[in-house]
Amino acid sequence: MSLSLLFTFRKYILLQRMPCCSDDDEGIDIFTHQPSRSAFTSLNDSAGRGYQWLIWVSEKSSRLKFYLKRLRWRSPFAGGYTTLGTTPVNIHGKPITDLSKTGGWLAAFFIFGNEMAERMAYFGLSVNMVAFMFYVMHRPFTSSANAVNNFLGISQASSVLGGFLADAYLGRYWTIAIFTTIYLVGLTGITLCATLKVLVPNQDECNQLSLLLGNCEPAKPWQMFYLYTVLYVTGFGAAGIRPCVSSFGADQFDERSRDYNTNLDRFFNLFYLSVTMGAIVAFTAVVYIQMELGWGFAFGALAVAMAISNIVFFVGTPLYRHRLPGGSPLTRVAQVLVAAFRKRNASFDSSEYVGLYELQGKRSAVKGSGKIAHTDAFRCLDKAALRLREDGTNMSPWYLCTVTQVEEVKILLKLIPIPTCSIMLSVILTEYLTLSVQQAYTLNTHMGRLKLPVTCMPVFPGLSIFLLLSLYYVIFVPLSRRITGHPRGASQLQRVGLGLAISIVSVGWAGVFERYRRNYAIREGYEGSFLSPMPGLSAYWLLIQYCLIGLAEVFSVVGLLEFLYEEAPDAMKSIGSAYAAVAGGLGCFIATILNSIINSLTGNEEKRQTSWLSQNINTGRFDYFYWLLTALSIINFCVFLYAARRYKYRVTDIVETKGSTTAVAS
């Protein structure tokens, strides 16, 4: 031990002459500023027990003296985790000895199947539940649309819970396994609601005219309570799946591989392709089943598909690679905030300042995470890692955090503006699910001799997404690579921005066409017949806005998912993915709130003033509403450009060499 100690002391003397210093595997903690006349180092005795040696130089004597004091290592991190936090493990938490037998594309395809079924159920409910509440439960169209919007919003916004449980305790695999079962229970309950007559109001003598006049027997309160209960159980199940599936799929690829970035890029594109295929099936096959066999068979088909996907997911269990959960991320965030607050009055220029605390070598204080290099953003949070001479042996994480732990919080804060700017896209998508269906009811949906159901119209954005993703690497990447010079055609933020720009064009065109459609209906005498199709005006004009919003969704959502996965801290990947889901959920809530505000501001029953969003679309002003969305989208796009230009991509790799530490940006 004496030789090691002398080597450490020699290194300490040299560090006093350096403006800054770094750490190697045998040296002292990483300092980001010049150290003072004291320094800490960790050594192990012959028994492997960790001790801390305090070395200081006496300034009271002209002769150089040093004093040693052995302190019991009281760090709550117990020396950290000796292996890289991102090392994949098997389902039992043991390191995988032969990675070639696990993970990769084969494991990813089992995960694609689960996501396809979940999206099939999600979109099947979103497009059919409004009609089910209107035609079967006899609820007003507006309240039915708002109820479904709330369901969509809750199922996405509560994804933070699923992400938290996955990152903190359960891991992504077990979180998916538990919540996919809850999802199946909810779908089964909805199927029973559509099958058993006791759970729905009396349907006798309830024709279309009675529905329009509101003369059908309304659903009893307990019937609506049952429907809402099983609907929100389903949404709760989706909330646990959504933030974990994309991250769990990406975990199947080795980040040390040369092809990692390429595989990750292709994975997220194929992942969203599976989402699109689920949506296409929901908008076609499920709608066909509903028309031919009834609501019970339609919702039952969703439950059966979910049950099959669960079986497929569990069959792939031996192939999956797992990441260890890192403990409660909320606790780590709270520790940083508390520690920073306690040292809020401390100064980086004080003589008491030693440095920023970090563990040595490759060890990380956070389970399931590699080290994160220090950055200059949010400097106030650095005080949580500020080591002062007065700290002594107080190593409580509520008083002193590592640089990695502080950087986790910084990253979470830095990420917020980007998914926030995607909320507006979610608002447009949510409005399209209801408003464009109302438009389609007034239009001719014949394609030659084939008449498509109105509820099938949202399939066209899915088809445009499917077409684009199929040709993405053949057409878009080579063309955009020539313009941007980016090896993958465009960076993640560039793709998000392109999608937001296309969404502006989509909703702007929707306003133009709606103005033409409304004028045509009034001119041809259809003003009072808002559920009667006009033979002279084809519904396929809606394809322009549908296809444009499909393209916008591909670029924005896929780019956002990949961006969040790569930028999020290692032990918070699920929470990072949950950011996108929360943004989608907030979009649903904002759409509902916006509808209520517009109805209250533009409609007045006493003055017989029709709201912009009147149930009679021919007397309403959907065109004004679409243009309002266009204006809000332009403002949102400008905010995104500002946030994207200021964003600095995360430094992901720390290459440690003898006597130096080099950060490599991703």
XYZ file of C-alpha atoms in Angstrom:
666
model
C 0.000 0.000 0.000
C 2.913 2.377 0.734
C 4.111 2.432 -2.904
C 0.629 3.229 -4.155
C 0.277 5.941 -1.557
C 3.606 7.548 -2.496
C 2.615 7.460 -6.163
C -0.647 9.189 -5.320
C 1.127 11.857 -3.288
C 3.629 12.485 -6.107
C 0.725 12.917 -8.489
C -0.966 15.303 -6.060
C 2.126 17.564 -5.923
C 2.197 17.702 -9.725
C -1.480 18.614 -9.865
C -0.847 21.718 -7.770
C 1.103 23.190 -10.694
C -1.584 22.516 -13.303
C -4.444 24.914 -14.185
C -6.781 21.949 -14.337
C -6.419 18.283 -14.050
C -7.938 14.929 -14.959
C -8.170 11.473 -13.530
C -6.932 8.075 -14.500
C -7.791 4.733 -12.995
C -5.402 5.118 -10.030
C -5.653 8.836 -9.375
C -7.790 11.156 -7.357
C -11.329 12.278 -8.124
C -11.950 14.315 -11.246
C -11.512 18.031 -10.650
C -12.878 20.513 -13.128
C -11.024 23.443 -11.547
C -7.626 23.907 -9.891
C -7.591 21.949 -6.610
C -6.712 23.558 -3.319
C -4.128 22.352 -0.800
C -6.071 19.224 0.027
C -7.203 16.308 -2.038
C -9.040 13.042 -1.626
C -8.117 9.693 -3.050
C -9.588 6.221 -2.676
C -7.509 3.125 -2.048
C -8.333 -0.446 -1.217
C -6.572 -2.370 1.494
C -5.528 -5.994 1.175
C -8.982 -7.148 2.221
C -10.625 -5.166 -0.540
C -12.312 -2.758 1.860
C -12.664 0.786 0.570
C -11.004 3.583 2.520
C -10.481 7.248 1.864
C -7.120 8.888 2.479
C -6.988 12.588 3.183
C -3.719 14.219 2.130
C -2.818 17.780 2.971
C 0.272 19.944 3.053
C 1.222 21.969 6.064
C 1.589 25.672 5.338
C 2.993 26.448 8.830
C 6.443 25.091 8.117
C 9.027 25.857 5.492
C 9.719 22.163 5.220
C 7.366 20.054 3.147
C 5.326 17.785 5.349
C 2.313 15.700 4.630
C -0.128 14.040 6.946
C -2.225 10.978 6.350
C -5.503 10.120 7.915
C -7.426 6.983 7.117
C -11.178 7.504 6.934
C -13.810 4.843 6.528
C -15.366 5.168 3.071
C -18.895 6.409 3.773
C -20.021 7.132 0.259
C -23.559 5.875 -0.331
C -22.363 4.788 -3.757
C -19.996 2.239 -2.181
C -17.362 2.960 -4.756
C -19.840 2.906 -7.637
C -20.571 0.207 -10.184
C -17.398 -1.292 -11.596
C -18.837 -2.242 -14.985
C -20.293 0.078 -17.554
C -23.890 0.832 -16.676
C -25.079 0.086 -20.179
C -23.834 -3.515 -20.210
C -26.758 -5.756 -21.303
C -27.919 -8.483 -18.949
C -30.328 -11.402 -19.193
C -33.761 -11.563 -17.588
C -32.159 -12.664 -14.294
C -29.881 -9.599 -14.188
C -26.717 -11.566 -15.019
C -24.232 -10.395 -17.685
C -24.742 -12.068 -21.056
C -21.654 -14.073 -21.946
C -22.455 -14.508 -25.654
C -24.220 -11.473 -27.127
C -24.447 -13.127 -30.555
C -27.239 -15.386 -29.263
C -29.402 -12.528 -28.048
C -30.720 -9.195 -29.227
C -30.415 -7.877 -32.760
C -33.145 -7.754 -35.361
C -34.666 -11.126 -34.444
C -35.453 -9.945 -30.915
C -36.656 -6.600 -32.255
C -39.252 -8.253 -34.495
C -40.932 -9.881 -31.494
C -41.226 -6.399 -30.013
C -42.591 -4.996 -33.292
C -45.465 -7.493 -33.060
C -46.466 -6.277 -29.615
C -46.383 -2.643 -30.677
C -48.396 -3.339 -33.836
C -51.218 -4.928 -31.818
C -51.155 -2.162 -29.210
C -51.398 0.521 -31.891
C -54.123 -1.435 -33.648
C -56.182 -1.397 -30.450
C -55.360 2.245 -29.722
C -56.381 3.537 -33.148
C -59.287 1.102 -33.345
C -60.707 2.635 -30.178
C -59.919 6.218 -31.178
C -61.767 5.995 -34.491
C -64.663 3.767 -33.383
C -65.350 4.871 -29.824
C -66.754 8.282 -30.855
C -69.256 6.572 -33.132
C -70.010 3.915 -30.487
C -70.828 6.557 -27.871
C -72.938 8.507 -30.367
C -74.898 5.658 -32.002
C -75.055 3.105 -29.153
C -74.683 5.045 -25.896
C -76.671 8.009 -27.330
C -74.227 10.662 -26.198
C -73.970 14.004 -28.096
C -71.279 13.999 -30.756
C -69.314 16.817 -29.125
C -69.215 15.222 -25.671
C -68.331 11.850 -27.236
C -65.394 13.414 -29.076
C -64.206 15.151 -25.904
C -64.462 11.922 -23.902
C -62.336 10.065 -26.451
C -59.848 12.955 -26.566
C -59.535 12.719 -22.783
C -58.976 8.969 -23.038
C -56.244 9.505 -25.631
C -54.701 12.262 -23.528
C -54.663 10.306 -20.274
C -53.245 7.191 -21.941
C -50.323 9.242 -23.273
C -49.749 11.785 -20.510
C -49.646 9.084 -17.825
C -46.818 7.384 -19.738
C -44.455 9.061 -17.286
C -45.634 6.525 -14.702
C -44.703 3.611 -16.939
C -41.353 5.174 -17.757
C -40.657 5.801 -14.078
C -41.463 2.222 -13.034
C -39.320 0.816 -15.858
C -36.266 2.980 -15.137
C -36.544 2.792 -11.355
C -37.631 -0.706 -10.363
C -39.134 -3.099 -12.885
C -37.039 -2.727 -16.013
C -38.620 -2.309 -19.432
C -39.438 -6.002 -19.988
C -41.477 -6.502 -16.814
C -43.189 -3.138 -17.206
C -44.370 -4.140 -20.683
C -45.401 -7.592 -19.435
C -47.534 -6.181 -16.604
C -49.185 -3.324 -18.453
C -49.908 -5.298 -21.611
C -51.949 -7.653 -19.408
C -53.836 -4.660 -17.954
C -54.433 -3.472 -21.522
C -55.985 -6.844 -22.406
C -58.286 -6.695 -19.350
C -59.550 -3.264 -20.452
C -60.197 -4.398 -24.024
C -62.103 -7.412 -22.729
C -64.289 -5.097 -20.616
C -65.030 -2.883 -23.645
C -65.969 -5.982 -25.664
C -68.425 -7.004 -22.951
C -69.941 -3.510 -22.986
C -70.591 -3.796 -26.719
C -71.909 -7.375 -26.411
C -74.190 -7.440 -23.363
C -77.471 -5.519 -23.764
C -77.654 -4.754 -20.050
C -74.592 -2.499 -20.383
C -76.077 -0.257 -23.111
C -79.318 1.772 -23.327
C -82.402 0.513 -25.180
C -81.880 0.648 -28.956
C -85.563 0.202 -29.946
C -87.118 2.984 -32.025
C -83.812 4.839 -32.250
C -83.247 5.792 -35.868
C -80.982 8.444 -37.387
C -83.597 11.191 -37.060
C -84.120 10.380 -33.380
C -80.365 10.524 -32.847
C -80.152 13.961 -34.468
C -83.057 15.256 -32.401
C -81.709 13.688 -29.207
C -84.855 11.591 -28.640
C -83.117 8.231 -28.097
C -82.970 6.784 -24.603
C -79.738 8.050 -23.002
C -77.300 5.736 -21.276
C -77.802 5.357 -17.539
C -75.113 6.870 -15.286
C -73.892 3.462 -14.150
C -73.622 2.284 -17.753
C -71.449 5.277 -18.643
C -69.443 4.717 -15.451
C -68.705 1.140 -16.515
C -67.705 2.224 -20.027
C -65.445 4.985 -18.744
C -63.866 2.602 -16.209
C -62.880 -0.064 -18.747
C -61.869 2.632 -21.239
C -59.477 4.245 -18.767
C -58.158 0.857 -17.627
C -57.230 0.328 -21.264
C -55.610 3.755 -21.372
C -53.671 2.962 -18.194
C -52.365 -0.223 -19.808
C -51.242 1.734 -22.863
C -49.481 4.242 -20.592
C -47.184 1.533 -19.273
C -46.398 0.074 -22.684
C -45.803 3.168 -24.784
C -42.681 4.622 -23.118
C -40.986 1.226 -22.859
C -41.497 -0.553 -26.176
C -39.374 1.684 -28.402
C -36.598 1.910 -25.781
C -36.676 -1.839 -25.129
C -36.394 -2.500 -28.859
C -33.458 -0.124 -29.187
C -31.783 -1.877 -26.242
C -31.424 -4.984 -28.416
C -28.594 -3.393 -30.417
C -24.983 -3.234 -29.260
C -23.938 0.400 -28.858
C -20.273 -0.632 -29.239
C -20.917 -1.915 -32.746
C -19.807 0.087 -35.774
C -23.292 -0.203 -37.241
C -25.043 0.940 -34.069
C -26.206 4.331 -35.355
C -27.358 2.838 -38.652
C -29.226 0.028 -36.897
C -30.805 2.481 -34.471
C -31.967 4.731 -37.293
C -33.482 1.807 -39.193
C -35.022 0.395 -36.032
C -37.006 3.544 -35.260
C -38.212 3.751 -38.851
C -39.341 0.112 -38.814
C -40.804 0.610 -35.357
C -43.012 3.396 -36.639
C -43.807 1.278 -39.681
C -45.252 -1.341 -37.302
C -47.257 1.448 -35.625
C -48.592 2.448 -39.041
C -49.505 -1.108 -39.990
C -51.494 -1.408 -36.771
C -53.303 1.828 -37.619
C -54.062 0.659 -41.169
C -55.575 -2.585 -39.881
C -57.631 -0.626 -37.343
C -58.983 1.779 -39.978
C -59.860 -0.973 -42.472
C -60.326 -4.502 -41.137
C -61.720 -3.463 -37.744
C -64.109 -0.983 -39.371
C -65.232 -3.693 -41.832
C -65.842 -6.139 -38.967
C -67.893 -3.517 -37.158
C -70.076 -2.840 -40.202
C -70.621 -6.502 -41.039
C -70.736 -8.167 -37.622
C -71.323 -5.401 -35.090
C -69.557 -3.567 -32.321
C -68.976 -6.624 -30.128
C -67.009 -8.448 -32.828
C -65.032 -5.302 -33.700
C -63.842 -4.675 -30.151
C -63.432 -8.418 -29.622
C -61.053 -8.534 -32.602
C -58.886 -5.921 -30.894
C -58.808 -7.997 -27.698
C -57.882 -11.168 -29.601
C -55.098 -9.344 -31.467
C -53.735 -8.035 -28.173
C -53.814 -11.525 -26.632
C -51.881 -12.966 -29.600
C -49.297 -10.176 -29.412
C -48.796 -10.884 -25.695
C -48.052 -14.506 -26.488
C -45.590 -13.484 -29.220
C -43.859 -11.057 -26.860
C -43.387 -13.703 -24.153
C -42.161 -16.284 -26.683
C -39.256 -13.974 -27.517
C -38.134 -13.741 -23.867
C -34.939 -15.878 -24.227
C -33.712 -13.547 -26.987
C -34.058 -10.230 -25.208
C -31.261 -8.091 -23.828
C -32.115 -6.134 -20.699
C -30.742 -3.062 -18.946
C -30.628 -2.893 -15.176
C -33.053 -0.386 -13.632
C -31.085 2.429 -12.015
C -33.271 3.108 -8.987
C -35.727 5.926 -8.576
C -34.865 8.729 -11.026
C -37.149 11.067 -9.092
C -35.064 10.490 -5.975
C -31.857 11.290 -7.844
C -33.410 14.443 -9.284
C -34.598 15.474 -5.820
C -31.125 14.849 -4.367
C -29.538 17.162 -6.933
C -32.077 19.919 -6.293
C -31.753 19.643 -2.508
C -27.945 19.522 -2.589
C -27.777 22.489 -4.978
C -30.144 24.460 -2.755
C -28.096 23.711 0.366
C -24.952 25.031 -1.321
C -26.642 27.881 -3.153
C -24.476 30.469 -1.369
C -21.198 28.643 -2.003
C -18.837 30.133 -4.562
C -16.718 28.448 -7.218
C -14.022 31.057 -6.495
C -13.903 30.414 -2.768
C -10.716 29.146 -1.144
C -12.858 26.392 0.315
C -13.623 25.048 -3.166
C -11.930 21.733 -3.936
C -13.646 20.571 -7.126
C -16.657 18.815 -8.607
C -17.165 15.347 -7.195
C -17.060 12.265 -9.410
C -16.079 8.639 -8.917
C -12.839 7.331 -10.353
C -12.225 5.499 -13.582
C -15.180 3.909 -15.330
C -17.213 3.444 -12.185
C -20.590 5.179 -12.127
C -22.600 6.205 -9.086
C -25.828 5.434 -10.940
C -26.776 1.827 -11.533
C -27.598 1.178 -15.184
C -25.676 4.228 -16.406
C -22.255 5.066 -17.727
C -20.498 8.267 -16.748
C -21.673 11.557 -18.218
C -19.158 14.296 -18.974
C -19.532 17.665 -17.279
C -21.167 20.508 -19.246
C -21.505 24.223 -18.579
C -25.304 24.335 -18.880
C -27.378 25.118 -15.767
C -24.303 26.022 -13.729
C -26.448 26.545 -10.644
C -27.000 22.767 -10.479
C -23.231 22.154 -10.390
C -23.314 23.256 -6.774
C -24.879 19.878 -5.956
C -21.504 18.321 -6.905
C -19.469 21.109 -5.341
C -16.910 19.671 -2.934
C -15.753 22.027 -0.212
C -13.066 21.477 2.372
C -15.677 21.873 5.073
C -17.583 18.848 3.717
C -15.120 16.497 5.378
C -16.582 13.012 5.369
C -20.177 14.071 4.684
C -20.816 11.999 1.564
C -24.619 11.928 1.722
C -26.132 12.287 -1.782
C -28.556 14.802 -0.284
C -25.539 17.023 0.326
C -22.996 15.955 -2.305
C -23.893 14.408 -5.697
C -21.643 13.158 -8.474
C -21.192 15.019 -11.751
C -23.035 12.199 -13.540
C -26.064 12.582 -11.299
C -26.118 16.350 -11.845
C -25.755 15.925 -15.597
C -28.762 13.576 -15.630
C -30.930 16.396 -14.328
C -29.400 18.853 -16.782
C -30.189 16.556 -19.702
C -33.807 16.112 -18.605
C -34.180 19.894 -18.457
C -32.437 20.461 -21.803
C -34.725 17.961 -23.546
C -38.005 19.599 -22.493
C -38.300 22.321 -25.217
C -38.023 19.871 -28.146
C -40.931 17.503 -27.302
C -42.898 20.531 -26.082
C -42.802 21.900 -29.616
C -44.347 18.630 -30.874
C -47.518 19.249 -28.823
C -48.967 21.350 -31.632
C -48.601 18.460 -34.074
C -50.542 16.263 -31.641
C -53.281 18.911 -31.435
C -53.678 18.823 -35.229
C -53.719 15.011 -35.330
C -56.344 14.909 -32.581
C -58.553 17.460 -34.333
C -58.258 15.554 -37.615
C -59.557 12.364 -35.970
C -62.879 14.063 -35.244
C -63.249 17.096 -37.520
C -62.177 15.411 -40.742
C -64.593 12.546 -40.050
C -67.401 15.103 -39.811
C -66.234 16.544 -43.121
C -66.212 13.107 -44.721
C -69.857 12.489 -43.728
C -70.881 15.307 -46.112
C -68.791 14.072 -49.048
C -68.997 11.340 -51.666
C -66.794 8.442 -50.550
C -67.300 6.294 -53.655
C -64.189 5.060 -55.445
C -65.670 3.750 -58.672
C -68.207 1.139 -57.583
C -66.557 0.804 -54.183
C -67.980 2.899 -51.335
C -65.588 3.359 -48.441
C -67.020 3.856 -44.935
C -66.381 7.294 -43.503
C -64.481 5.815 -40.570
C -62.000 4.317 -43.056
C -60.851 7.726 -44.249
C -58.088 8.103 -41.614
C -56.372 5.079 -43.198
C -54.898 7.319 -45.882
C -52.385 9.066 -43.590
C -51.274 5.565 -42.588
C -50.861 4.560 -46.214
C -48.800 7.677 -46.922
C -46.612 6.887 -43.900
C -46.193 3.296 -45.078
C -45.204 4.475 -48.568
C -42.721 7.047 -47.270
C -41.037 4.661 -44.847
C -40.789 2.043 -47.600
C -38.987 4.513 -49.870
C -37.173 6.430 -47.134
C -33.721 4.920 -47.671
C -34.139 4.716 -51.443
C -35.224 8.286 -52.174
C -35.193 10.648 -49.188
C -31.826 9.783 -47.639
C -29.747 10.033 -50.873
C -31.427 13.306 -51.903
C -31.237 14.972 -48.504
C -27.643 13.787 -48.005
C -26.612 15.886 -50.999
C -28.250 18.952 -49.450
C -27.290 18.571 -45.788
C -24.163 16.455 -46.009
C -25.471 14.419 -43.082
C -24.635 10.678 -43.421
C -28.233 9.721 -42.554
C -29.766 12.416 -44.744
C -30.836 14.705 -41.930
C -30.198 15.024 -38.229
C -32.924 14.138 -35.764
C -33.825 17.775 -35.066
C -33.862 18.564 -38.794
C -36.392 15.791 -39.321
C -38.549 17.051 -36.455
C -38.476 20.559 -37.926
C -39.330 19.296 -41.416
C -42.327 17.445 -40.018
C -43.571 20.551 -38.199
C -43.229 22.592 -41.393
C -45.244 20.030 -43.388
C -47.964 20.030 -40.701
C -48.404 23.786 -41.269
C -49.026 23.168 -44.966
C -51.459 20.349 -44.127
C -53.675 22.315 -41.744
C -53.506 25.404 -43.994
C -54.786 23.366 -46.935
C -57.491 21.877 -44.694
C -58.811 25.400 -44.090
C -58.804 26.208 -47.805
C -60.693 23.048 -48.730
C -63.183 23.373 -45.873
C -64.068 26.873 -47.043
C -64.750 25.517 -50.535
C -66.733 22.531 -49.157
C -68.946 24.742 -46.958
C -69.686 27.202 -49.762
C -70.531 24.285 -52.061
C -72.935 22.782 -49.474
C -74.760 26.099 -49.028
C -74.909 26.729 -52.768
C -76.289 23.255 -53.521
C -78.928 23.359 -50.739
C -77.272 20.956 -48.267
C -76.956 23.469 -45.449
C -79.273 21.551 -43.092
C -78.205 18.020 -44.161
C -74.861 17.613 -42.470
C -75.004 13.786 -42.451
C -76.039 13.486 -46.104
C -73.212 12.995 -48.644
C -73.066 15.441 -51.539
C -72.691 13.405 -54.770
C -70.900 16.183 -56.619
C -67.994 16.608 -54.210
C -65.537 13.768 -53.626
C -64.178 12.953 -50.193
C -60.820 12.220 -51.766
C -59.952 15.901 -51.684
C -59.299 15.177 -48.019
C -56.399 12.960 -49.085
C -54.195 16.024 -49.566
C -54.390 17.038 -45.908
C -54.323 13.400 -44.796
C -51.169 12.553 -46.743
C -49.409 15.746 -45.711
C -50.091 15.133 -42.027
C -48.888 11.544 -42.517
C -45.578 12.811 -43.884
C -45.340 15.305 -41.031
C -45.912 12.519 -38.518
C -43.166 10.342 -40.008
C -40.485 12.995 -39.898
C -41.441 14.530 -36.539
C -42.395 11.503 -34.464
C -39.692 9.121 -35.715
C -37.038 11.831 -35.435
C -38.263 12.730 -31.943
C -38.243 9.130 -30.684
C -34.700 8.571 -31.946
C -33.577 11.938 -30.564
C -34.985 11.250 -27.094
C -33.538 7.744 -26.922
C -30.019 8.825 -27.871
C -29.998 11.995 -25.780
C -31.649 10.695 -22.604
C -29.412 9.507 -19.731
C -28.636 5.781 -19.775
C -30.727 5.054 -16.674
C -33.638 7.231 -17.863
C -34.272 6.006 -21.420
C -37.901 5.106 -20.720
C -38.599 8.491 -19.154
C -36.971 10.090 -22.185
C -39.307 8.164 -24.496
C -42.206 9.113 -22.222
C -41.538 12.761 -23.074
C -42.898 12.120 -26.573
C -45.974 10.328 -25.223
C -46.630 13.088 -22.689
C -46.412 15.669 -25.466
C -48.977 13.638 -27.416
C -51.244 13.431 -24.374
C -51.009 17.144 -23.707
C -51.949 17.709 -27.345
C -55.165 15.746 -26.779
C -55.997 17.744 -23.658
C -55.200 21.036 -25.362
C -57.416 20.039 -28.292
C -60.308 19.458 -25.874
C -59.668 22.743 -24.051
C -59.335 24.619 -27.337
C -62.634 23.181 -28.575
C -64.381 24.293 -25.386
C -62.925 27.799 -25.627
C -63.940 28.156 -29.276
C -67.462 26.912 -28.532
C -67.885 29.363 -25.665
C -66.440 32.346 -27.544
C -68.088 31.852 -30.932
C -71.433 30.278 -29.989
C -74.409 31.897 -28.235
C -77.689 30.020 -28.003
C -79.630 33.066 -26.778
C -78.571 35.090 -29.812
C -78.838 31.990 -32.028
C -75.209 32.452 -32.937
C -73.677 29.242 -34.296
C -70.327 28.076 -32.939
C -67.399 27.512 -35.283
C -67.495 23.855 -34.192
C -71.227 23.378 -34.533
C -72.483 19.806 -34.851
C -73.944 20.968 -38.170
C -70.671 21.424 -40.007
C -72.391 23.315 -42.850
C -73.427 26.170 -40.543
C -70.210 26.074 -38.484
C -66.871 27.568 -39.488
C -64.370 24.763 -39.477
C -62.298 26.780 -41.964
C -61.725 29.538 -39.397
C -60.736 26.933 -36.841
C -58.222 25.305 -39.225
C -56.656 28.688 -39.955
C -56.385 29.376 -36.233
C -54.472 26.106 -35.943
C -52.290 27.224 -38.856
C -51.374 30.463 -37.084
C -50.596 28.620 -33.845
C -48.485 26.103 -35.790
C -46.403 28.873 -37.374
C -45.703 30.400 -33.949
C -44.820 26.951 -32.608
C -42.446 26.341 -35.531
C -40.587 29.581 -34.832
C -40.185 28.569 -31.195
C -38.843 25.185 -32.315
C -36.264 26.802 -34.605
C -35.015 28.894 -31.695
C -34.852 25.878 -29.335
C -33.176 23.634 -31.938
C -30.483 26.201 -32.756
C -29.611 26.571 -29.070
C -29.605 22.845 -28.329
C -26.211 21.175 -27.905
C -26.127 17.439 -28.504
C -25.106 15.338 -25.562
C -21.499 14.291 -25.005
C -21.925 10.544 -24.712
C -18.524 8.939 -24.578
C -15.602 9.573 -22.239
C -12.349 8.136 -23.521
C -9.965 7.771 -20.597
C -6.233 7.625 -21.246
C -3.256 7.780 -18.915
C -3.285 11.174 -17.280
C -6.105 12.661 -19.359
C -9.797 12.472 -19.992
C -11.215 13.266 -23.431
C -14.905 13.785 -24.116
C -16.220 12.683 -27.487
C -19.493 14.147 -28.757
C -22.049 11.902 -30.337
